[in-house]
Every structure is written in C-alpha cells, then in structure tokens.
XYZ file of N, CA and C in Angstrom:
327
model
N 18.885 0.071 1.146
C 18.497 0.629 -0.141
C 17.327 1.590 0.086
N 17.306 2.664 -0.668
C 16.243 3.657 -0.544
C 14.955 3.141 -1.181
N 13.848 3.609 -0.657
C 12.532 3.204 -1.142
C 12.379 3.504 -2.631
N 12.797 4.704 -3.069
C 12.652 5.044 -4.488
C 13.434 4.078 -5.370
N 14.609 3.690 -4.913
C 15.404 2.727 -5.681
C 14.699 1.377 -5.739
N 14.111 0.990 -4.625
C 13.411 -0.290 -4.588
C 12.206 -0.280 -5.521
N 11.473 0.836 -5.555
C 10.359 0.951 -6.500
C 10.867 0.869 -7.932
N 11.920 1.636 -8.216
C 12.457 1.677 -9.568
C 12.960 0.309 -10.008
N 13.642 -0.391 -9.120
C 14.216 -1.699 -9.448
C 13.183 -2.818 -9.469
N 11.947 -2.496 -9.098
C 10.897 -3.509 -9.104
C 11.008 -4.496 -7.953
N 11.582 -4.058 -6.849
C 11.747 -4.954 -5.694
C 10.595 -4.855 -4.704
N 9.694 -3.937 -4.922
C 8.550 -3.783 -4.021
C 7.306 -4.267 -4.753
N 6.672 -5.254 -4.191
C 5.433 -5.821 -4.740
C 4.379 -5.722 -3.644
N 3.678 -4.601 -3.606
C 2.739 -4.376 -2.505
C 1.664 -5.453 -2.430
N 1.221 -5.954 -3.570
C 0.165 -6.965 -3.551
C 0.649 -8.272 -2.932
N 1.920 -8.559 -3.057
C 2.464 -9.799 -2.502
C 2.937 -9.616 -1.071
N 3.361 -8.417 -0.724
C 3.943 -8.192 0.589
C 2.930 -7.736 1.627
N 1.863 -7.115 1.203
C 0.857 -6.613 2.133
C -0.295 -7.614 2.203
N -0.086 -8.686 2.942
C -1.098 -9.730 3.078
C -1.667 -9.659 4.496
N -2.978 -9.560 4.615
C -3.578 -9.510 5.958
C -3.204 -10.746 6.771
N -2.965 -10.535 8.051
C -2.633 -11.671 8.893
C -3.723 -11.965 9.927
N -4.908 -11.433 9.679
C -6.004 -11.654 10.617
C -6.557 -13.072 10.471
N -7.031 -13.638 11.540
C -7.631 -14.975 11.491
C -8.847 -15.030 10.556
N -9.619 -13.942 10.513
C -10.795 -13.915 9.641
C -10.393 -14.045 8.178
N -9.328 -13.359 7.790
C -8.850 -13.431 6.413
C -8.437 -14.863 6.074
N -7.702 -15.478 6.966
C -7.248 -16.853 6.715
C -8.420 -17.825 6.649
N -9.424 -17.602 7.496
C -10.621 -18.451 7.449
C -11.341 -18.306 6.110
N -11.458 -17.078 5.629
C -12.122 -16.846 4.341
C -11.347 -17.525 3.215
N -10.027 -17.373 3.233
C -9.205 -18.019 2.193
C -9.378 -19.533 2.219
N -9.388 -20.088 3.391
C -9.563 -21.538 3.533
C -10.938 -21.968 3.021
N -11.971 -21.199 3.367
C -13.327 -21.516 2.930
C -13.441 -21.433 1.413
N -12.841 -20.399 0.830
C -12.872 -20.258 -0.630
C -12.185 -21.456 -1.278
N -11.017 -21.818 -0.775
C -10.286 -22.969 -1.321
C -11.075 -24.261 -1.202
N -11.665 -24.481 -0.034
C -12.469 -25.695 0.177
C -13.680 -25.720 -0.755
N -14.335 -24.568 -0.893
C -15.517 -24.490 -1.751
C -15.151 -24.756 -3.207
N -14.060 -24.178 -3.669
C -13.624 -24.406 -5.051
C -13.274 -25.877 -5.271
N -12.662 -26.482 -4.291
C -12.320 -27.906 -4.419
C -13.578 -28.768 -4.506
N -14.569 -28.470 -3.683
C -15.832 -29.208 -3.730
C -16.532 -29.026 -5.071
N -16.547 -27.770 -5.549
C -17.195 -27.506 -6.830
C -16.491 -28.231 -7.978
N -15.182 -28.318 -7.895
C -14.445 -29.001 -8.971
C -14.793 -30.488 -9.029
N -15.164 -31.054 -7.892
C -15.533 -32.474 -7.845
C -17.003 -32.703 -8.189
N -17.863 -31.727 -7.839
C -19.298 -31.906 -8.007
C -19.818 -31.469 -9.375
N -19.166 -30.484 -9.978
C -19.681 -29.934 -11.234
C -18.988 -30.551 -12.445
N -19.699 -30.539 -13.573
C -19.033 -30.941 -14.811
C -17.875 -29.963 -15.104
N -16.859 -30.453 -15.785
C -15.660 -29.657 -16.052
C -15.989 -28.325 -16.719
N -16.927 -28.347 -17.666
C -17.278 -27.121 -18.391
C -17.853 -26.066 -17.445
N -18.706 -26.486 -16.529
C -19.315 -25.561 -15.566
C -18.262 -25.033 -14.578
N -17.389 -25.921 -14.155
C -16.345 -25.494 -13.217
C -15.404 -24.492 -13.898
N -15.089 -24.701 -15.156
C -14.247 -23.765 -15.909
C -14.892 -22.377 -15.949
N -16.199 -22.335 -16.087
C -16.908 -21.044 -16.103
C -16.765 -20.345 -14.751
N -16.826 -21.113 -13.692
C -16.664 -20.529 -12.350
C -15.238 -20.012 -12.171
N -14.268 -20.766 -12.633
C -12.871 -20.324 -12.535
C -12.650 -19.039 -13.327
N -13.240 -18.947 -14.514
C -13.109 -17.731 -15.314
C -13.766 -16.547 -14.608
N -14.912 -16.795 -13.979
C -15.571 -15.742 -13.214
C -14.681 -15.290 -12.057
N -14.065 -16.216 -11.367
C -13.150 -15.869 -10.268
C -11.977 -15.045 -10.773
N -11.453 -15.402 -11.936
C -10.354 -14.634 -12.534
C -10.790 -13.209 -12.859
N -12.009 -13.074 -13.387
C -12.529 -11.734 -13.697
C -12.706 -10.896 -12.428
N -13.214 -11.518 -11.385
C -13.392 -10.813 -10.109
C -12.030 -10.393 -9.553
N -11.028 -11.268 -9.672
C -9.678 -10.924 -9.209
C -9.109 -9.758 -10.004
N -9.345 -9.742 -11.310
C -8.874 -8.629 -12.144
C -9.573 -7.333 -11.757
N -10.868 -7.437 -11.518
C -11.629 -6.266 -11.087
C -11.080 -5.738 -9.763
N -10.810 -6.633 -8.829
C -10.253 -6.244 -7.529
C -8.895 -5.579 -7.677
N -8.095 -6.053 -8.630
C -6.777 -5.462 -8.843
C -6.897 -3.995 -9.245
N -7.852 -3.673 -10.109
C -8.070 -2.283 -10.495
C -8.469 -1.436 -9.292
N -9.376 -1.960 -8.491
C -9.835 -1.229 -7.303
C -8.678 -1.054 -6.320
N -7.899 -2.110 -6.097
C -6.778 -2.034 -5.162
C -5.732 -1.019 -5.619
N -5.450 -0.984 -6.915
C -4.488 -0.003 -7.431
C -4.998 1.409 -7.192
N -6.274 1.623 -7.443
C -6.839 2.960 -7.257
C -6.838 3.341 -5.777
N -7.150 2.391 -4.907
C -7.105 2.661 -3.461
C -5.684 2.995 -3.019
N -4.706 2.279 -3.561
C -3.305 2.551 -3.240
C -2.931 3.963 -3.684
N -3.283 4.318 -4.908
C -2.977 5.654 -5.421
C -3.626 6.734 -4.558
N -4.878 6.520 -4.232
C -5.611 7.496 -3.430
C -4.975 7.625 -2.047
N -4.698 6.492 -1.417
C -4.099 6.516 -0.083
C -2.724 7.153 -0.079
N -1.910 6.841 -1.078
C -0.583 7.439 -1.181
C -0.698 8.946 -1.381
N -1.600 9.355 -2.255
C -1.809 10.786 -2.487
C -2.274 11.498 -1.230
N -3.189 10.886 -0.492
C -3.666 11.493 0.754
C -2.526 11.591 1.762
N -1.682 10.585 1.817
C -0.538 10.617 2.722
C 0.414 11.745 2.379
N 0.649 11.952 1.093
C 1.535 13.034 0.663
C 0.910 14.389 0.984
N -0.387 14.534 0.740
C -1.058 15.790 1.084
C -0.995 16.049 2.586
N -1.144 15.004 3.384
C -1.053 15.148 4.835
C 0.352 15.598 5.236
N 1.368 15.013 4.617
C 2.742 15.428 4.912
C 2.955 16.900 4.559
N 2.431 17.328 3.417
C 2.568 18.733 3.022
C 1.918 19.646 4.060
N 0.736 19.246 4.508
C 0.027 20.064 5.487
C 0.791 20.131 6.800
N 1.323 19.005 7.241
C 2.064 18.969 8.499
C 3.317 19.837 8.402
N 4.036 19.739 7.300
C 5.261 20.518 7.150
C 4.994 22.009 7.033
N 3.767 22.398 6.757
C 3.428 23.816 6.696
C 3.088 24.382 8.077
N 2.964 23.527 9.081
C 2.706 24.012 10.435
C 3.887 24.844 10.906
N 3.627 25.790 11.755
C 4.680 26.697 12.207
C 5.802 25.961 12.932
N 5.515 24.810 13.492
C 6.524 24.064 14.240
C 7.637 23.544 13.334
N 7.351 23.405 12.051
C 8.311 22.822 11.131
C 8.938 23.860 10.198
N 8.644 25.120 10.416
C 9.214 26.175 9.582
C 10.689 26.337 9.941
N 11.522 26.507 8.927
C 12.937 26.759 9.152
C 13.083 28.248 9.435
N 13.660 28.578 10.593
C 13.763 29.995 10.934
C 14.743 30.721 10.008
N 14.527 32.009 9.877
C 15.406 32.860 9.072
C 16.773 32.897 9.751
N 17.826 32.627 8.999
C 19.169 32.569 9.568
C 19.596 33.890 10.180
N 19.068 34.999 9.678
C 19.469 36.298 10.224
C 18.914 36.505 11.629
N 17.883 35.754 11.985
C 17.270 35.880 13.301
C 17.889 34.895 14.285
N 18.399 33.793 13.786
C 18.946 32.753 14.650
C 20.297 33.203 15.181
N 20.460 33.087 16.491
C 21.732 33.436 17.105
C 22.629 32.213 17.085
N 23.867 32.424 16.742
C 24.813 31.322 16.613
C 25.734 31.294 17.821
N 25.943 30.089 18.329
C 26.862 29.886 19.437
C 28.249 29.683 18.853
N 29.176 30.559 19.216
C 30.528 30.461 18.675
C 31.375 29.468 19.442
N 30.869 28.987 20.579
C 31.628 28.069 21.415
C 32.585 28.790 22.349
N 32.585 30.111 22.359
C 33.489 30.896 23.190
C 32.751 31.588 24.316
N 31.544 31.128 24.608
C 30.787 31.725 25.680
C 29.952 32.913 25.263
N 30.108 33.356 24.050
C 29.280 34.471 23.581
C 28.416 34.005 22.410
N 27.333 34.644 22.225
C 26.408 34.285 21.152
C 26.349 35.453 20.195
N 26.561 35.146 18.926
C 26.494 36.205 17.922
C 25.180 36.121 17.185
N 24.651 37.245 16.804
C 23.387 37.196 16.098
C 23.169 38.247 15.129
C-alpha cells in the first residue's frame, strides 16, 4: 500500500509506531512508572489525583510540541528533496539533444 493511502486511511500512527528503543528511554519509563506507583501508595488520593492531572497536562503539552516538530521536520525534508532535485545531476535532458539508439548499430539524434 502507498504511504499516502496509509495516511488517508488512518493506518499510520507515528506516535505509536515511533517509540525509542534506547536503554536510557526504557530506564526513564521504568523510573517514572515506579515513582508514580510509590506516590500512589504514599500520598492521599486527592493529592495523587492532582499529580496525575499534572502528568496528563504535560503529556498534552508534549503532544503539541511533537506535532509541531513532526511538521517542521517533514517540511524540511521536502525542502531538502526539492533542493536535491534541482541539482544538475537530476535534470532531465532535452529530448532533442539526447541521441536515441535504434538497436541497428546506428544512433539517431
């Protein structure tokens, strides 16, 4: 399936599919989970709820930043492609200049 079709059909979820696989990332996730679990046991429910709401707000804030970074990066990639395709190496030569091989041992031009 083509990428554009996958985007249109909603089959591409960059936030779910682009997950860092570095050990540092996994350690941070584990530490966050452990810390939240400890806080849920140590704090009164009302205080823990406030922390959870704060975490949700931070996640929402991060989502806005991540979307903007994605847009910026995609735009920069497209601009880079445009620049590369404008290099002389990628120019399509004028057909009137290109000599054609007829397969008969002679070249017409």
